[in-house]
Amino acid sequence: MSEATRVHYRTCPLCEATCGLEVHTEGRRVVRVRGDADDVFSRGYVCPKGTQLGALYADPDRLSRPLVKRDGRHVEVDFDEAFREIEARLLPILEGNRSQVALYLGNPNVHNIAGSIYVRPLIQQLGTKNLYSASTVDQMPKHVSAGLMFGNPGTIPVPDIDRTQHLLMLGANPLESNGSLCTAPDFPGRLKSLRERGGRLVVVDPRRTRTAALADEHHAIRPGTDALLLVSLLQVLFAEERASLGDVADCVDGLAELESAVSPFTPERVAPHCGLAPEAIRSMALQLAEAPSAVVYGRIGTHTVDTGTLASWAADALSTVTGNLDRPGGAMFPLAAHASGEGRGRGRGFQIGRWKSRVREFPEVRGELPIATLADEIETPGEDSVRALVTVAGNPVLSAPEGERLDAAFAELDFMVSVDVYLNETTRHADVILPPASPLESPHYDLAFYGISVRNVANYSPPVFETSGPSESDLLARLALLVAGQGADADTSVLHDMMLRGLVESKVGREGAALAGRDVEEILSALEDRQGAEAMLDVMIRTGPYGDGFGQDPDGLSLEKLEANPHGIDLGPLQPRLPRALSTPSGKVELLPEPIREDLRRLEARLDESPREGLVLVGRRHLRSNNSWMHNVAPLMKGRDRCTLQIHPDDASRLGLEDGKPASIESRVGRITAPVELCDDIRPGVVSLPHGFGHDTEGASLTVAREHAGVNSNRITDGRPLDPLSGNAVLNGIPVEVAPA
Ligand SMILES: Nc1nc2c(c(=O)[nH]1)N[C@H]1C(S)=C(S)[C@@H](COP(=O)(O)OP(=O)(O)OC[C@H]3O[C@@H](n4cnc5c(=O)[nH]c(N)nc54)[C@H](O)[C@@H]3O)O[C@H]1N2
Ligand SMILES: Nc1nc2c(c(=O)[nH]1)N[C@H]1C(S)=C(S)[C@@H](COP(=O)(O)OP(=O)(O)OC[C@H]3O[C@@H](n4cnc5c(=O)[nH]c(N)nc54)[C@H](O)[C@@H]3O)O[C@H]1N2
Ligand code: SF4
Ligand SMILES: [Mo]
């Protein structure tokens, strides 16, 4: 009675690599997933997570019906009842004071169309100052440095890893993570090719990771000191008269100011802080200058520290002063198919601090406040204290600092609603949980990642299965309408139509717009066959840099054309885009923006301090994990315990710790216990624990994850020190005491 097997081509929604998958289905079952050998970008590459998409889909713990908390227990209800409950309990709080309702957006929002398109009206209608997201435990420093240097926080240069001859990589481990802020399916293969063509890979990481093992050079830096190292590399380039802007000289401001600002940071002065030799630092800098092309790329380990924005800025400044900005093999600006044009070369620029958080007075960044201060905003009484919370695809109890405190704060809220697929450590506090249909039941296009991709690529995947319930787009639209006072049963097609019309009007109205002079109704009628997010996506692509312009260029792209190319369309290697890609008021790259210049003084003060001593904690990722939420997929959890404390044998013997025995790890804010794993590959003085574990909480419903519970490393992450420019949390380099438990 076996049903016919069907094959679907589909972009993997799980990480930033955007691999093409070949999904085999029988009826509503996924029977097999493998890499799509014909995918124009990933060419058959796949990782163990992608192949388990079927197991994720079939996970009996994945929610299919809404849950409402009654007398402390979650019970299943239908969607109408769930929305009526939200209306009855959330609206009165909102009507009193909109900022008493906080919104937290988690990582998977950037992995689906709904999160990119329909979160916006929800934010607008909520109108709260208390907006939080996973960005402030992640990449916010890159947004800030890019905003200050290039004028827009989304204008992020990516390393052109397919053509570079020299890659200096810091605080990233793409052999486990598959890359971030650098979309490159088969990152490992691309690094191997770099070396095969005679290029050089230099990795800076306190651990000798699998990525470091692949490199020509590995430098085991002391955590939290990348900014010092990178600024010192800049100093060397100026001191050795090797700084040169190359082809972009006309588009760059501030070279002389940069030279003087970095002059105190000599290798001799930073070396004791970084735990590296001055000669190694000097040589790292000269290699960048001498290579035919070179690029500096830093990620989580470089960003999630208290000088994350400085480090992020310094990386791009280095690519710039070695003549490698905006040229093949250097740091380049992708141009996505859905981008709203090539750019104008000048704009309003980027500001932070338009308002401040109430309790600790952190500046707003991109409309957000640091997630590390959400607990303060709930706990501290006052007119604007947070009394209700909406989470969309996030698990801050495990992913944000001081998880235990956040957990307790959530329990005190008057009302909480979560749009999520699991009943987990965070959503167990929700009074209402709204589960969206699976990603396999939704269309897919990577709005977030084609803008940070190492080739310009476009790939659209239609749903694999018909939906069994409301899509994420629909749920978010309904929530936005509810919050806007339109009632619990509002017709979401009204919002879809309004958004589509608004988008078309923006393309038709402005002078210089893609469809300037065309008729709105004509365009809308050309879209009649498409609904909601798909129609909007079609408009973006057809009015984008490669689009058909609704008839203006018959060979151009449209959603229809993407549908006809299920393995994607390759739009070629990255092209130089300066100065058009800029939106600074000066129309130039700002090499030393004022906020950076000021923050450099804080960094300079560190040169006179004695180097920090004592054990520090860093994180790590494992190929078969995905932050906190894929530990319930049994095939991915096979093998050894992953939530272990890695420690160098010398440190272990000094502290009396034995392999496999429990150790207690204590920071300023808490203490946890984890089994010891002796590890020669970690720098002495550094210990490492992965994040995303701690699945033994009462009230969560994660059968498999519970068997591999582990411990929440963020219970000891200190929420007090933040990167001042971005509000990003410090997740690496946390001072800890370790002892036998
Ligand atoms: N110590 C330490 N902490 C870290 C990090 C670290 O390196 N070290 N890394 C940080 C980083 S980079 C990030 S991005 C954050 C992540 O922080 P979060 O986004 O808060 O956490 P995730 O574990 O990604 O949780 C994702 C949530 O989305 C739900 N979900 C999954 N798929 C869907 C879907 O399709 N729709 C909806 N609505 N929900 C879905 C899951 O059930 C889960 O609840 O963690 C950060 N925390
Ligand atoms: N398998 C898997 N893949 C994932 C994820 C996952 O959880 N699992 N999460 C996804 C997400 S949301 C993100 S943002 C990306 C992150 O992708 P990556 O940035 O590649 O993240 P990690 O693999 O955590 O690598 C960070 C490295 O920084 C090192 N490090 C720690 N502190 C310092 C420091 O002070 N200086 C330097 N130089 N290095 C330091 C750590 O030892 C670690 O090897 O991964 C994504 N991909
Ligand atoms: S590398 Fe990322 S995108 Fe590719 S299969 Fe694995 S999880 Fe999916
Ligand atoms: Mo992330």
PDB file of C-alpha atoms in Angstrom, residues 179-321:
ATOM      1  CA  GLY A 179      29.062  29.852   8.622  1.00  0.00           C
ATOM      2  CA  SER A 180      27.310  33.020   9.665  1.00  0.00           C
ATOM      3  CA  LEU A 181      27.037  36.515   8.144  1.00  0.00           C
ATOM      4  CA  CYS A 182      28.638  34.734   5.231  1.00  0.00           C
ATOM      5  CA  THR A 183      26.217  32.456   3.438  1.00  0.00           C
ATOM      6  CA  ALA A 184      28.340  29.793   1.793  1.00  0.00           C
ATOM      7  CA  PRO A 185      26.961  26.257   1.484  1.00  0.00           C
ATOM      8  CA  ASP A 186      29.780  23.753   1.880  1.00  0.00           C
ATOM      9  CA  PHE A 187      31.929  26.235   3.764  1.00  0.00           C
ATOM     10  CA  PRO A 188      34.380  23.412   4.557  1.00  0.00           C
ATOM     11  CA  GLY A 189      34.798  22.604   0.854  1.00  0.00           C
ATOM     12  CA  ARG A 190      35.287  26.275   0.023  1.00  0.00           C
ATOM     13  CA  LEU A 191      38.030  26.569   2.651  1.00  0.00           C
ATOM     14  CA  LYS A 192      39.746  23.509   1.229  1.00  0.00           C
ATOM     15  CA  SER A 193      39.589  25.045  -2.253  1.00  0.00           C
ATOM     16  CA  LEU A 194      41.152  28.217  -0.908  1.00  0.00           C
ATOM     17  CA  ARG A 195      44.132  26.206   0.242  1.00  0.00           C
ATOM     18  CA  GLU A 196      44.253  24.119  -2.931  1.00  0.00           C
ATOM     19  CA  ARG A 197      44.623  27.253  -5.049  1.00  0.00           C
ATOM     20  CA  GLY A 198      47.599  28.287  -2.931  1.00  0.00           C
ATOM     21  CA  GLY A 199      45.706  30.631  -0.624  1.00  0.00           C
ATOM     22  CA  ARG A 200      46.287  30.896   3.082  1.00  0.00           C
ATOM     23  CA  LEU A 201      43.881  30.387   5.969  1.00  0.00           C
ATOM     24  CA  VAL A 202      44.756  31.864   9.371  1.00  0.00           C
ATOM     25  CA  VAL A 203      42.443  31.094  12.285  1.00  0.00           C
ATOM     26  CA  VAL A 204      42.316  32.925  15.611  1.00  0.00           C
ATOM     27  CA  ASP A 205      40.430  30.973  18.266  1.00  0.00           C
ATOM     28  CA  PRO A 206      41.212  29.991  21.874  1.00  0.00           C
ATOM     29  CA  ARG A 207      40.385  26.440  20.849  1.00  0.00           C
ATOM     30  CA  ARG A 208      42.017  24.377  18.161  1.00  0.00           C
ATOM     31  CA  THR A 209      38.713  23.730  16.410  1.00  0.00           C
ATOM     32  CA  ARG A 210      38.166  21.571  13.343  1.00  0.00           C
ATOM     33  CA  THR A 211      38.367  24.809  11.361  1.00  0.00           C
ATOM     34  CA  ALA A 212      41.662  25.722  13.041  1.00  0.00           C
ATOM     35  CA  ALA A 213      42.981  22.255  12.282  1.00  0.00           C
ATOM     36  CA  LEU A 214      42.400  22.929   8.585  1.00  0.00           C
ATOM     37  CA  ALA A 215      44.287  26.222   8.685  1.00  0.00           C
ATOM     38  CA  ASP A 216      47.856  27.128   7.758  1.00  0.00           C
ATOM     39  CA  GLU A 217      48.191  28.949  11.043  1.00  0.00           C
ATOM     40  CA  HIS A 218      46.259  28.857  14.276  1.00  0.00           C
ATOM     41  CA  HIS A 219      46.623  31.450  17.037  1.00  0.00           C
ATOM     42  CA  ALA A 220      45.072  30.535  20.385  1.00  0.00           C
ATOM     43  CA  ILE A 221      44.136  34.010  21.555  1.00  0.00           C
ATOM     44  CA  ARG A 222      43.043  34.857  25.061  1.00  0.00           C
ATOM     45  CA  PRO A 223      39.232  35.353  24.871  1.00  0.00           C
ATOM     46  CA  GLY A 224      37.797  38.858  24.704  1.00  0.00           C
ATOM     47  CA  THR A 225      40.894  40.461  23.199  1.00  0.00           C
ATOM     48  CA  ASP A 226      40.236  40.322  19.448  1.00  0.00           C
ATOM     49  CA  ALA A 227      39.606  44.075  19.255  1.00  0.00           C
ATOM     50  CA  LEU A 228      43.068  44.726  20.691  1.00  0.00           C
ATOM     51  CA  LEU A 229      44.618  42.314  18.225  1.00  0.00           C
ATOM     52  CA  LEU A 230      42.810  43.739  15.188  1.00  0.00           C
ATOM     53  CA  VAL A 231      43.532  47.352  16.085  1.00  0.00           C
ATOM     54  CA  SER A 232      47.158  46.401  16.519  1.00  0.00           C
ATOM     55  CA  LEU A 233      47.167  44.898  13.026  1.00  0.00           C
ATOM     56  CA  LEU A 234      45.986  48.286  11.787  1.00  0.00           C
ATOM     57  CA  GLN A 235      48.796  49.954  13.739  1.00  0.00           C
ATOM     58  CA  VAL A 236      51.389  47.697  12.125  1.00  0.00           C
ATOM     59  CA  LEU A 237      50.125  48.425   8.617  1.00  0.00           C
ATOM     60  CA  PHE A 238      50.484  52.166   9.175  1.00  0.00           C
ATOM     61  CA  ALA A 239      53.801  51.890  11.024  1.00  0.00           C
ATOM     62  CA  GLU A 240      55.245  49.747   8.236  1.00  0.00           C
ATOM     63  CA  GLU A 241      53.760  52.057   5.601  1.00  0.00           C
ATOM     64  CA  ARG A 242      51.722  49.248   4.131  1.00  0.00           C
ATOM     65  CA  ALA A 243      48.311  50.917   4.382  1.00  0.00           C
ATOM     66  CA  SER A 244      46.744  51.534   0.979  1.00  0.00           C
ATOM     67  CA  LEU A 245      43.117  51.970  -0.013  1.00  0.00           C
ATOM     68  CA  GLY A 246      43.523  50.668  -3.542  1.00  0.00           C
ATOM     69  CA  ASP A 247      40.706  51.279  -5.990  1.00  0.00           C
ATOM     70  CA  VAL A 248      38.267  52.647  -3.433  1.00  0.00           C
ATOM     71  CA  ALA A 249      40.487  55.542  -2.279  1.00  0.00           C
ATOM     72  CA  ASP A 250      38.031  58.105  -3.683  1.00  0.00           C
ATOM     73  CA  CYS A 251      35.185  56.613  -1.669  1.00  0.00           C
ATOM     74  CA  VAL A 252      36.882  56.524   1.742  1.00  0.00           C
ATOM     75  CA  ASP A 253      37.110  59.186   4.446  1.00  0.00           C
ATOM     76  CA  GLY A 254      39.267  59.205   7.561  1.00  0.00           C
ATOM     77  CA  LEU A 255      42.504  57.410   6.696  1.00  0.00           C
ATOM     78  CA  ALA A 256      44.774  59.926   8.449  1.00  0.00           C
ATOM     79  CA  GLU A 257      42.496  60.054  11.501  1.00  0.00           C
ATOM     80  CA  LEU A 258      42.557  56.268  11.650  1.00  0.00           C
ATOM     81  CA  GLU A 259      46.332  56.199  11.566  1.00  0.00           C
ATOM     82  CA  SER A 260      46.611  58.478  14.555  1.00  0.00           C
ATOM     83  CA  ALA A 261      43.818  56.750  16.519  1.00  0.00           C
ATOM     84  CA  VAL A 262      45.442  53.310  16.265  1.00  0.00           C
ATOM     85  CA  SER A 263      49.004  54.453  16.895  1.00  0.00           C
ATOM     86  CA  PRO A 264      49.114  53.518  20.614  1.00  0.00           C
ATOM     87  CA  PHE A 265      48.228  49.876  19.872  1.00  0.00           C
ATOM     88  CA  THR A 266      51.645  48.442  19.090  1.00  0.00           C
ATOM     89  CA  PRO A 267      52.072  44.667  19.011  1.00  0.00           C
ATOM     90  CA  GLU A 268      54.311  44.899  22.059  1.00  0.00           C
ATOM     91  CA  ARG A 269      51.581  46.564  24.075  1.00  0.00           C
ATOM     92  CA  VAL A 270      48.653  44.338  23.037  1.00  0.00           C
ATOM     93  CA  ALA A 271      50.581  41.055  23.036  1.00  0.00           C
ATOM     94  CA  PRO A 272      50.459  40.397  26.803  1.00  0.00           C
ATOM     95  CA  HIS A 273      46.688  40.959  26.800  1.00  0.00           C
ATOM     96  CA  CYS A 274      46.027  38.708  23.821  1.00  0.00           C
ATOM     97  CA  GLY A 275      48.447  36.038  24.985  1.00  0.00           C
ATOM     98  CA  LEU A 276      50.179  36.082  21.597  1.00  0.00           C
ATOM     99  CA  ALA A 277      53.751  36.965  20.626  1.00  0.00           C
ATOM    100  CA  PRO A 278      54.384  40.457  19.146  1.00  0.00           C
ATOM    101  CA  GLU A 279      56.144  38.821  16.158  1.00  0.00           C
ATOM    102  CA  ALA A 280      53.064  36.713  15.461  1.00  0.00           C
ATOM    103  CA  ILE A 281      50.910  39.848  15.445  1.00  0.00           C
ATOM    104  CA  ARG A 282      53.282  41.731  13.161  1.00  0.00           C
ATOM    105  CA  SER A 283      53.455  38.812  10.759  1.00  0.00           C
ATOM    106  CA  MET A 284      49.654  38.454  10.716  1.00  0.00           C
ATOM    107  CA  ALA A 285      49.408  42.095   9.604  1.00  0.00           C
ATOM    108  CA  LEU A 286      52.113  41.890   6.957  1.00  0.00           C
ATOM    109  CA  GLN A 287      50.600  38.770   5.454  1.00  0.00           C
ATOM    110  CA  LEU A 288      47.377  40.721   4.904  1.00  0.00           C
ATOM    111  CA  ALA A 289      49.304  43.456   3.125  1.00  0.00           C
ATOM    112  CA  GLU A 290      51.364  41.099   1.000  1.00  0.00           C
ATOM    113  CA  ALA A 291      48.684  38.688  -0.200  1.00  0.00           C
ATOM    114  CA  PRO A 292      47.366  39.261  -3.744  1.00  0.00           C
ATOM    115  CA  SER A 293      43.938  39.524  -2.114  1.00  0.00           C
ATOM    116  CA  ALA A 294      42.953  39.226   1.524  1.00  0.00           C
ATOM    117  CA  VAL A 295      39.983  39.565   3.832  1.00  0.00           C
ATOM    118  CA  VAL A 296      39.338  39.593   7.581  1.00  0.00           C
ATOM    119  CA  TYR A 297      36.253  37.781   8.857  1.00  0.00           C
ATOM    120  CA  GLY A 298      35.165  37.639  12.500  1.00  0.00           C
ATOM    121  CA  ARG A 299      32.098  36.031  14.024  1.00  0.00           C
ATOM    122  CA  ILE A 300      30.520  34.922  17.325  1.00  0.00           C
ATOM    123  CA  GLY A 301      33.727  34.767  19.354  1.00  0.00           C
ATOM    124  CA  THR A 302      34.714  38.215  18.108  1.00  0.00           C
ATOM    125  CA  HIS A 303      31.268  39.841  18.395  1.00  0.00           C
ATOM    126  CA  THR A 304      29.848  38.520  21.652  1.00  0.00           C
ATOM    127  CA  VAL A 305      32.358  40.295  23.886  1.00  0.00           C
ATOM    128  CA  ASP A 306      32.403  43.758  25.458  1.00  0.00           C
ATOM    129  CA  THR A 307      34.376  45.199  22.541  1.00  0.00           C
ATOM    130  CA  GLY A 308      32.321  43.451  19.862  1.00  0.00           C
ATOM    131  CA  THR A 309      31.591  46.556  17.798  1.00  0.00           C
ATOM    132  CA  LEU A 310      35.208  47.692  17.885  1.00  0.00           C
ATOM    133  CA  ALA A 311      36.336  44.258  16.709  1.00  0.00           C
ATOM    134  CA  SER A 312      33.705  44.146  13.990  1.00  0.00           C
ATOM    135  CA  TRP A 313      34.700  47.622  12.788  1.00  0.00           C
ATOM    136  CA  ALA A 314      38.428  46.829  12.919  1.00  0.00           C
ATOM    137  CA  ALA A 315      37.953  43.725  10.766  1.00  0.00           C
ATOM    138  CA  ASP A 316      36.328  45.770   7.991  1.00  0.00           C
ATOM    139  CA  ALA A 317      38.812  48.613   8.455  1.00  0.00           C
ATOM    140  CA  LEU A 318      41.627  46.100   7.908  1.00  0.00           C
ATOM    141  CA  SER A 319      40.096  44.813   4.698  1.00  0.00           C
ATOM    142  CA  THR A 320      39.792  48.464   3.625  1.00  0.00           C
ATOM    143  CA  VAL A 321      43.310  49.683   4.395  1.00  0.00           C
TER     144      VAL A 321
END
